XYZ file of C-alpha atoms in Angstrom:
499
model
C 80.198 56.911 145.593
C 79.922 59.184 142.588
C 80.367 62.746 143.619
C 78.311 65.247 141.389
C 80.375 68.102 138.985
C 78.658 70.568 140.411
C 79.791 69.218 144.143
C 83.035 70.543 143.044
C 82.293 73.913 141.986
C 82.886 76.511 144.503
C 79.933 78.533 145.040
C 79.637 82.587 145.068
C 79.552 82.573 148.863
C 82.388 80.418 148.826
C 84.570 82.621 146.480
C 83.209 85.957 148.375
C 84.688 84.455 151.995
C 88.064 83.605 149.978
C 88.276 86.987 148.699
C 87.636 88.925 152.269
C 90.154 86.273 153.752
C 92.906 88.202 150.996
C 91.517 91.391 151.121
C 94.151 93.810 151.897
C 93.479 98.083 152.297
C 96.059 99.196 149.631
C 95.740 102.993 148.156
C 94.635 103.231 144.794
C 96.719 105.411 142.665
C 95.201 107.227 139.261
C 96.883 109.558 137.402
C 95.155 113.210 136.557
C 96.545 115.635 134.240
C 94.651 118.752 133.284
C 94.343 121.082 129.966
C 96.361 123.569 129.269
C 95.431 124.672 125.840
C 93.068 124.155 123.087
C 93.382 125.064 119.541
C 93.097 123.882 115.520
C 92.653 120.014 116.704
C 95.412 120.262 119.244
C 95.557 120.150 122.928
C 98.492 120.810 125.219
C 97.803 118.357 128.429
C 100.062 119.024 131.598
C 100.407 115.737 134.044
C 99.776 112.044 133.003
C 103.609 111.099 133.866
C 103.332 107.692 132.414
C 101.328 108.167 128.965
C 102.863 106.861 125.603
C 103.130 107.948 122.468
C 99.454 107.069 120.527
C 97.463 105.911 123.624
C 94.162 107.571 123.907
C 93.468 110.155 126.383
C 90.409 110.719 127.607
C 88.697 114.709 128.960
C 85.940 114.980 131.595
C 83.657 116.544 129.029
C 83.617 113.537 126.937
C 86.557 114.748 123.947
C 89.183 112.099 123.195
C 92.452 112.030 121.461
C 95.769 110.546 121.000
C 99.292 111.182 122.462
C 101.278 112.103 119.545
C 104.411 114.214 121.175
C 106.256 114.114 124.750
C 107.853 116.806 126.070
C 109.886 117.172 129.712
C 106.683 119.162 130.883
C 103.661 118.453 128.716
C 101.963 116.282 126.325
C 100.561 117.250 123.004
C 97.546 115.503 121.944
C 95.913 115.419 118.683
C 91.771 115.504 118.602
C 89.589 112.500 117.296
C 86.151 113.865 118.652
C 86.149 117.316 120.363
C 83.103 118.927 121.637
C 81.971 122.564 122.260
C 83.183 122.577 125.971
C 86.589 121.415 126.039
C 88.631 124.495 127.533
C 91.571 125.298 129.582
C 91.229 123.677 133.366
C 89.274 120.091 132.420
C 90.731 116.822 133.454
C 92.316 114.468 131.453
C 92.736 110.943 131.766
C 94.847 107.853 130.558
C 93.037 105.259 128.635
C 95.632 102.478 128.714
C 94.450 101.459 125.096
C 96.232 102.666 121.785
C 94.697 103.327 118.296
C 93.090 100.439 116.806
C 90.080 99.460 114.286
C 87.780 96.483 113.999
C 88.890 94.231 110.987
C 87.169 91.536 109.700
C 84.394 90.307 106.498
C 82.441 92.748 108.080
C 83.647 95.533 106.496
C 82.694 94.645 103.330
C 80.693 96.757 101.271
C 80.997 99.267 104.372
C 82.106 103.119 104.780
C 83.510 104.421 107.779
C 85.970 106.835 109.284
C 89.179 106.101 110.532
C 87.917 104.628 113.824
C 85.394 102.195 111.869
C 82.555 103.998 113.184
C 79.818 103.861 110.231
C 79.314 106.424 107.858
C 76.807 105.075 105.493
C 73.675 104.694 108.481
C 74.259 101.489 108.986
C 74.824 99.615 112.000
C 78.560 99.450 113.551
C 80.323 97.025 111.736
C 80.387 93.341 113.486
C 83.304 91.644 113.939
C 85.488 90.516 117.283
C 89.294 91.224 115.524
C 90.886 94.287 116.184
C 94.090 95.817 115.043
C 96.436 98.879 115.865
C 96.729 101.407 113.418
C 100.461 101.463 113.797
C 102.067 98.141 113.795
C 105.829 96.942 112.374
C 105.748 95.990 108.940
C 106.205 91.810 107.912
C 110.733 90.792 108.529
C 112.348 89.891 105.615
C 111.900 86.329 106.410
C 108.164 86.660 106.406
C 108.488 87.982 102.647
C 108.263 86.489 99.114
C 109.156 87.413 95.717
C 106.304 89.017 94.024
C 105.059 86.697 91.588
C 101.335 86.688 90.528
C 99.848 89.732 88.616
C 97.035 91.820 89.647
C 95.477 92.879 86.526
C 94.340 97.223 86.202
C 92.071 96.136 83.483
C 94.223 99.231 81.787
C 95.821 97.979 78.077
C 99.327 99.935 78.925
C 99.500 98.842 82.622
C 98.795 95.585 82.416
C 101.059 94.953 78.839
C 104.024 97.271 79.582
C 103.907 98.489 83.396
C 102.895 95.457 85.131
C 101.815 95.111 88.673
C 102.038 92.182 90.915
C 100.685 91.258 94.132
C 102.342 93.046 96.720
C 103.841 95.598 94.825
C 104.098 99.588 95.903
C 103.136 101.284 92.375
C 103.068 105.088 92.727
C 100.290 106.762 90.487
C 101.535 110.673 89.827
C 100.936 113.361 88.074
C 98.762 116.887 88.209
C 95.529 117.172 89.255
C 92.514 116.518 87.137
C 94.246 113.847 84.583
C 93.000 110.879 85.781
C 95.025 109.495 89.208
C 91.729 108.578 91.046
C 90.021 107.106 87.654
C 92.871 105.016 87.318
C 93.015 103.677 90.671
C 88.677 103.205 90.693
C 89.633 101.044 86.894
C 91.679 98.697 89.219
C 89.468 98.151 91.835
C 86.242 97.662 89.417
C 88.622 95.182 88.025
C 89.079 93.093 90.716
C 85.586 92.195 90.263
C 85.596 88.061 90.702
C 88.906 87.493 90.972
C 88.763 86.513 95.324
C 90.329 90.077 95.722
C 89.300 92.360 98.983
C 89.616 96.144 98.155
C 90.613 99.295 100.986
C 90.352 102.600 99.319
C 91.262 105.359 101.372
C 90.218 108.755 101.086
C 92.023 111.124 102.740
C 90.584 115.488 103.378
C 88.723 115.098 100.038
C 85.510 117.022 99.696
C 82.448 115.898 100.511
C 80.941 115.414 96.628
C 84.153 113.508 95.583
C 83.726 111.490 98.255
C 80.025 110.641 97.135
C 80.827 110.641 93.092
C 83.741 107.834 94.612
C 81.589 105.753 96.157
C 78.395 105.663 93.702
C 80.664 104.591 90.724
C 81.831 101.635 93.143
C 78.303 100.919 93.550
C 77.503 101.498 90.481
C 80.059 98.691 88.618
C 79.485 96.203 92.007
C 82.927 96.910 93.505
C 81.473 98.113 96.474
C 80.950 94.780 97.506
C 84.512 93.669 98.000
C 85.634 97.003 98.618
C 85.841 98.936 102.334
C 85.976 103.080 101.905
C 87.879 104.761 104.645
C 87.232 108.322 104.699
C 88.037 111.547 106.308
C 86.633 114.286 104.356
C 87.943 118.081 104.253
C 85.863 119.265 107.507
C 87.159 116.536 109.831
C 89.232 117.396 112.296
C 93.023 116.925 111.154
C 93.978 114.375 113.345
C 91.250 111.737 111.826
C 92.595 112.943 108.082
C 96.224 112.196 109.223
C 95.048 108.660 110.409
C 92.879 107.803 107.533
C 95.817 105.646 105.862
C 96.838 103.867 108.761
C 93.365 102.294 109.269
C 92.828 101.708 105.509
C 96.212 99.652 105.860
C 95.359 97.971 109.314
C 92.407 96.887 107.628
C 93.729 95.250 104.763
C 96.592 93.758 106.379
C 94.365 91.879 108.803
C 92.966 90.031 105.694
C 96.548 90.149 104.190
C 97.534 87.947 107.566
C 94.343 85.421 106.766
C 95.867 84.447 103.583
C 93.659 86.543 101.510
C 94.973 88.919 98.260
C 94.216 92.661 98.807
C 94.467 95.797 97.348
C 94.456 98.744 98.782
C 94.586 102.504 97.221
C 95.999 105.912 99.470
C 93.819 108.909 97.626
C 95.944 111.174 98.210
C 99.434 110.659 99.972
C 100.308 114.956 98.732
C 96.832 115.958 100.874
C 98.629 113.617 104.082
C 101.939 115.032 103.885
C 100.427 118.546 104.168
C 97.919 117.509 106.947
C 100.983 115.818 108.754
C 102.947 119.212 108.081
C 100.109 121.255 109.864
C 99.882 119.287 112.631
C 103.425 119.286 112.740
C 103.936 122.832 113.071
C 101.196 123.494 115.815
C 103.064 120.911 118.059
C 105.827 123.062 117.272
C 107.771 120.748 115.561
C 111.876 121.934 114.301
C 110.306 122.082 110.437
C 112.611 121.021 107.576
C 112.671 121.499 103.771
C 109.248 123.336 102.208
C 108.367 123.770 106.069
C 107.743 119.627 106.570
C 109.380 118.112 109.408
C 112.414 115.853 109.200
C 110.360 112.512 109.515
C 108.245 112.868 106.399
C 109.534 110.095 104.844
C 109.537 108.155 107.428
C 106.134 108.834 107.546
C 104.983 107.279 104.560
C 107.609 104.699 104.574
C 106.363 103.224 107.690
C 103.386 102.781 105.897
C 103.639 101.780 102.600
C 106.429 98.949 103.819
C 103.294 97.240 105.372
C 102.602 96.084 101.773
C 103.970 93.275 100.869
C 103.750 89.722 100.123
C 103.804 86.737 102.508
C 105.435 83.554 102.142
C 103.275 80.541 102.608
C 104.698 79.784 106.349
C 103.349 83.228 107.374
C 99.843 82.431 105.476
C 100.674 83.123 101.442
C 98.666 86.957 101.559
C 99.295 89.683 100.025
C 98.863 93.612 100.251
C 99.215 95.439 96.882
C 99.422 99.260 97.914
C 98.561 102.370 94.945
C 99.443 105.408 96.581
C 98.586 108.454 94.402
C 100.634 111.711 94.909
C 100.169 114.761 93.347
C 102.374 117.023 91.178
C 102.377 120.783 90.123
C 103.389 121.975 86.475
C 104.174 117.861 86.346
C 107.764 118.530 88.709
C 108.107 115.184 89.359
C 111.486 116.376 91.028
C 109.544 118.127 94.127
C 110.324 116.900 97.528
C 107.117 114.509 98.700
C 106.869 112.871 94.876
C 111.099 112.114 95.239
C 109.962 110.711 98.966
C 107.756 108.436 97.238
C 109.157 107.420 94.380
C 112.267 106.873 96.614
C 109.845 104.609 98.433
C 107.739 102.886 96.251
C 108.296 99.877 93.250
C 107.485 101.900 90.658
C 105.453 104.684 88.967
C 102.942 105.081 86.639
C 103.067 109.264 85.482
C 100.082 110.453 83.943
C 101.713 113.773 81.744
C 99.574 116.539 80.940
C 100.375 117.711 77.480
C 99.509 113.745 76.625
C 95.879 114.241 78.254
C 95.280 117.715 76.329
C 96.283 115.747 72.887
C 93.678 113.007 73.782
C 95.502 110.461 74.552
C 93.903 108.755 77.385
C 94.755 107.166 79.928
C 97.515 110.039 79.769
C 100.147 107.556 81.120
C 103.781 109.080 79.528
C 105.286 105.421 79.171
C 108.454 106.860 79.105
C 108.857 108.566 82.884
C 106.440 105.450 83.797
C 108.325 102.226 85.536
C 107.554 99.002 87.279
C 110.634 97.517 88.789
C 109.253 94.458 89.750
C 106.023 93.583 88.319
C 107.467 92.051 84.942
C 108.609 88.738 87.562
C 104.878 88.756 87.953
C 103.768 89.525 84.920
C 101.995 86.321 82.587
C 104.466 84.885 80.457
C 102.444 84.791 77.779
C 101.579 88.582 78.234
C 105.293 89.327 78.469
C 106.404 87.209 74.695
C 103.727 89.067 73.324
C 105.088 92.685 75.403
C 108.487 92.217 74.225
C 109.977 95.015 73.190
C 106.488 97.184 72.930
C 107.643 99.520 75.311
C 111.194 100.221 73.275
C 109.860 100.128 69.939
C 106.959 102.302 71.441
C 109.383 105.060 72.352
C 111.582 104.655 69.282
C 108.580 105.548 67.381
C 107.746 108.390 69.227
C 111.698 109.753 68.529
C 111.587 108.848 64.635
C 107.627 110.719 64.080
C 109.228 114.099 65.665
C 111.540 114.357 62.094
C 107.908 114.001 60.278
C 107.060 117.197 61.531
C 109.778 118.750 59.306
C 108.543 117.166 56.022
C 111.737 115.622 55.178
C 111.156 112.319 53.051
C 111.686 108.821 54.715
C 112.477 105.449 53.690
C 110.039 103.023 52.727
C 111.229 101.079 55.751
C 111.417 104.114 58.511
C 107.462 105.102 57.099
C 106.385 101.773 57.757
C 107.744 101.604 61.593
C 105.821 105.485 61.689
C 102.515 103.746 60.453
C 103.122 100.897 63.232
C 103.874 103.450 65.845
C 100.575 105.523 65.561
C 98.470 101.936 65.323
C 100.098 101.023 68.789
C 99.403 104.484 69.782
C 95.504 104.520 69.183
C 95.135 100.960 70.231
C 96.628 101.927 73.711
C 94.098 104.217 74.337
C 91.318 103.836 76.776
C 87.914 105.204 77.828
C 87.527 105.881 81.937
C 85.552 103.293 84.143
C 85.662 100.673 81.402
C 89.048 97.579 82.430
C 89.670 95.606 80.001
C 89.705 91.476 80.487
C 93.388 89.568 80.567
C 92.296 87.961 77.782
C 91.731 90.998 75.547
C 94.716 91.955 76.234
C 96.585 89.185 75.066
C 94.223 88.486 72.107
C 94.739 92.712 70.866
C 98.633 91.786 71.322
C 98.747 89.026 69.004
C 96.911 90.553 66.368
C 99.278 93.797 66.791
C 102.563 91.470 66.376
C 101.063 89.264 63.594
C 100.226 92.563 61.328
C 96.276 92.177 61.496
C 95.945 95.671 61.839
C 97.978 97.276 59.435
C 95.626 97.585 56.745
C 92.411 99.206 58.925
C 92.375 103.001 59.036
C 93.099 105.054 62.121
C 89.563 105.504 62.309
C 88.699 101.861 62.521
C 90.639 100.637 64.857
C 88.655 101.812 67.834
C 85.656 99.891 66.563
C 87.266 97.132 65.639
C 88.725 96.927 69.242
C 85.294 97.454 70.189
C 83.996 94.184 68.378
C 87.358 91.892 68.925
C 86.331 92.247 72.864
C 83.321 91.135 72.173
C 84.581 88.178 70.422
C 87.102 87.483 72.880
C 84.608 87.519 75.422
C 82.519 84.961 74.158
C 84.966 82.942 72.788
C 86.356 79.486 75.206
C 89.782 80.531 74.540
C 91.885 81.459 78.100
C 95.161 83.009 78.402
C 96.736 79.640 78.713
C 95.508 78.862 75.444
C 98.782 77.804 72.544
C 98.862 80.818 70.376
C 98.209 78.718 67.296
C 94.845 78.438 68.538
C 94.623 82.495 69.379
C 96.066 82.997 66.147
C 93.591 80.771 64.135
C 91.192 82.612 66.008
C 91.555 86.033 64.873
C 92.662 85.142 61.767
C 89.492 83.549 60.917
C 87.450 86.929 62.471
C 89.446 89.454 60.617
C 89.117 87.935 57.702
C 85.340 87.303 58.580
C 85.228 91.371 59.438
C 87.020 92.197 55.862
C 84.193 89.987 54.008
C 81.013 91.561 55.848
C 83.114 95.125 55.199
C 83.176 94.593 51.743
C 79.753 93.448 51.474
């Protein structure tokens, strides 16, 4: 005899009877701690014996926050939502959950705070993943070598400061010469190239905030790119997390296999956010009045980038934190933190910006210690020694300034030096193709600009990406070909000149 499935099923009356058969009267125990204080996104919360650090703790009137400092006595907890009511005497409560964010494809095209609640009247973002803010960065045996570029679409970057995947590349300098435009050039650049872009904004105002996210519209990178932001009127503890969940958010996608980038804007406004909050949970507080864990701070965080080995899914997490200097004293204690902690710098040098020389990158303070393992090899031939010869030329044009005469040899290099100089430069929100780049090196090294005036030469750029563009040569192309190439189009360029 065949016995039906659902013969075999226990039924609801059946499960009810087991359960009263096991039912024992136990006490049910709940913890209840109560407010003591309330002030500048802080409150002091006595009880609650068994919270942790960064679990959320709930108040009767409907406020939430997380633990973020233990004491023998009381526990200090840092605001995410506060209302009007919250005062001395309410209830508090233990969550059991810590910080987290929902990850996913979702988040494309998407702005939202560091919770992932919406900002931009949409719907709450779908997706089932979530992921901690805080979380250990990838072991050393989960790591590889960083060995594939990720091109800026910037001519000095990407030919003598390169960047690979999974590289920590520090972008400093004063305000107001071009940090953020940099770091907007590199995600607009990432533009069809299976990229997914985090950039975090962290107490800016509310119009940079907007002007940020309509030139990502703008150029199309808003739709690989997720905005995390905390603007200047949020409460302190949602600014102080704002980096965390632009980095939990990329390293979910990071841990799918998938190449990201994501951009801290700014790491200086953190550091002074985490030094506020700091002192009002009366912290011991160190040099400049930060506390002692500063840098471990910010190292915690920026370790997280990295990239993975193919066993532990091949992803990578490229990380462009931009810190800010004063009176460009790159010396100064949070800029030495992260230089300290980063793979590199790229300093932007104000008295290069006033002269018009833009991007105002000083290639001489600028570094990237491991991007040229990652950098094309076909790029790096034509490199060479750019960067040295660069300088050398920059050494040799201060004796011109003292009218002595030079060799036929040393005016030459002089002549050279300013070419390289005005081909370097750069108009904002406009990244330059790979392929430019390589084809603007070859003419450099094979002397096809020599003979067009200063003048020229940013209109003859201006045309040889257009030829580049719709040429069918690739940057895997032989040179002879690239050669031939141009070749045939200056001399094309000279004929319809003199014509």
């Amino acid at each position: 005899m065949k016995i039906a499935h659902s013969e075999l099923q226990p039924t609801l009356f059946d499960r009810i009877d087991d359960w009263l058969d096991h039912y024992a009267l136990e006490i049910g125990l709940t913890e209840r701690g109560h407010v003591i204080s309330v002030g500048d996104g802080i409150v002091w919360v006595k009880g609650l014996p068994t919270a942790k650090m960064d679990e959320i703790i709930l108040f009767e009137d409907g406020s939430h926050g997380f633990v973020f400092e233990l004491t023998q006595t009381l526990i200090g907890v840092i605001l995410l939502h506060e209302t009007r009511t919250l005062t001395a005497g309410h209830n508090a409560y233990l969550s059991h959950r810590i910080l987290d964010i929902p990850v996913g494809d979702g988040l494309l095209g998407r702005i939202v705070d560091p919770l992932g609640f919406p900002l931009d009247g949409k719907s709450i973002p779908s997706g089932k993943s979530r992921q901690p803010l805080e979380r250990r960065s990838p072991p050393i045996v989960a790591r590889d070598k960083v060995n594939q570029p990720l091109y800026t679409g910037s001519k000095i970057i990407d030919t003598l400061i390169p960047i690979g995947k999974g590289q920590r590349q520090l972008l400093i300098g004063d305000e107001g010469l071009g940090r953020s435009t940099l770091a907007i050039d590199t995600v607009i650049n990432q533009r069809g190239k299976n990229v997914n872009c985090v950039y975090v904004l962290i107490g800016q105002k509310r119009s940079t905030i907007v002007n940020t996210i309509e030139l990502l519209r703008k150029h199309g990178a808003l739709d690989y790119t997720t905005v995390v932001t905390s603007q200047a009127s949020a409460l302190p503890g949602l600014q102080y997390l704002a980096p965390f969940a632009g980095c939990a958010i990329a390293e979910y996608w990071m841990q799918q296999g998938k190449d990201t980038l994501v951009v801290y804007d700014d790491l200086s406004t953190h550091a002074k956010i985490y030094r506020e909050l700091s002192l009002l949970l009366r912290r011991p507080p160190g040099r400049e009045a930060y506390p002692g864990d500063i840098f471990y701070i910010h190292a915690r965080l920026l370790e997280r980038a990295t990239n993975l080995n193919a066993k532990h899914g091949g992803g990578s997490m490229t990380a462009l934190p931009i810190i800010e200097t004063e009176q460009g004293e790159i010396a100064a204690f949070i800029p030495t933190n992260l230089i300290s902690i980063t793979d590199g710098q790229i300093y932007l040098d104000r008295e290069l910006f006033v002269s018009g020389f833009r991007p105002a990158i000083d290639i001489a303070r600028s570094v990237s210690r491991i991007g040229g393992q990652a950098q094309h090899p076909r790029i790096k031939e034509e490199a060479g020694h750019m960067k040295l010869d660069y300088l050398q030329f920059m050494e040799l044009e201060v004796f011109t300034r003292f009218g002595t005469r030079l060799e036929a040899r040393i005016e030459k290099a002089i002549q050279r030096g300013r070419t390289l100089r005005e081909l370097l430069k750069q108009g904002h929100l406009a990244p330059k193709p790979i392929e430019f780049q390589l084809a603007w090196l070859i003419a450099f090294n094979d002397h096809l600009f020599d003979d067009i005036a200063i003048e020229e030469l940013a209109a003859t750029m201006a045309l040889l990406e257009k030829q580049v563009v719709q040429s069918q040569l690739t940057i895997d192309s032989p040179r002879d070909l690239w050669k031939n190439s141009l070749l045939e189009w200056f001399a094309s360029r000279e004929t319809m000149a003199k014509e």
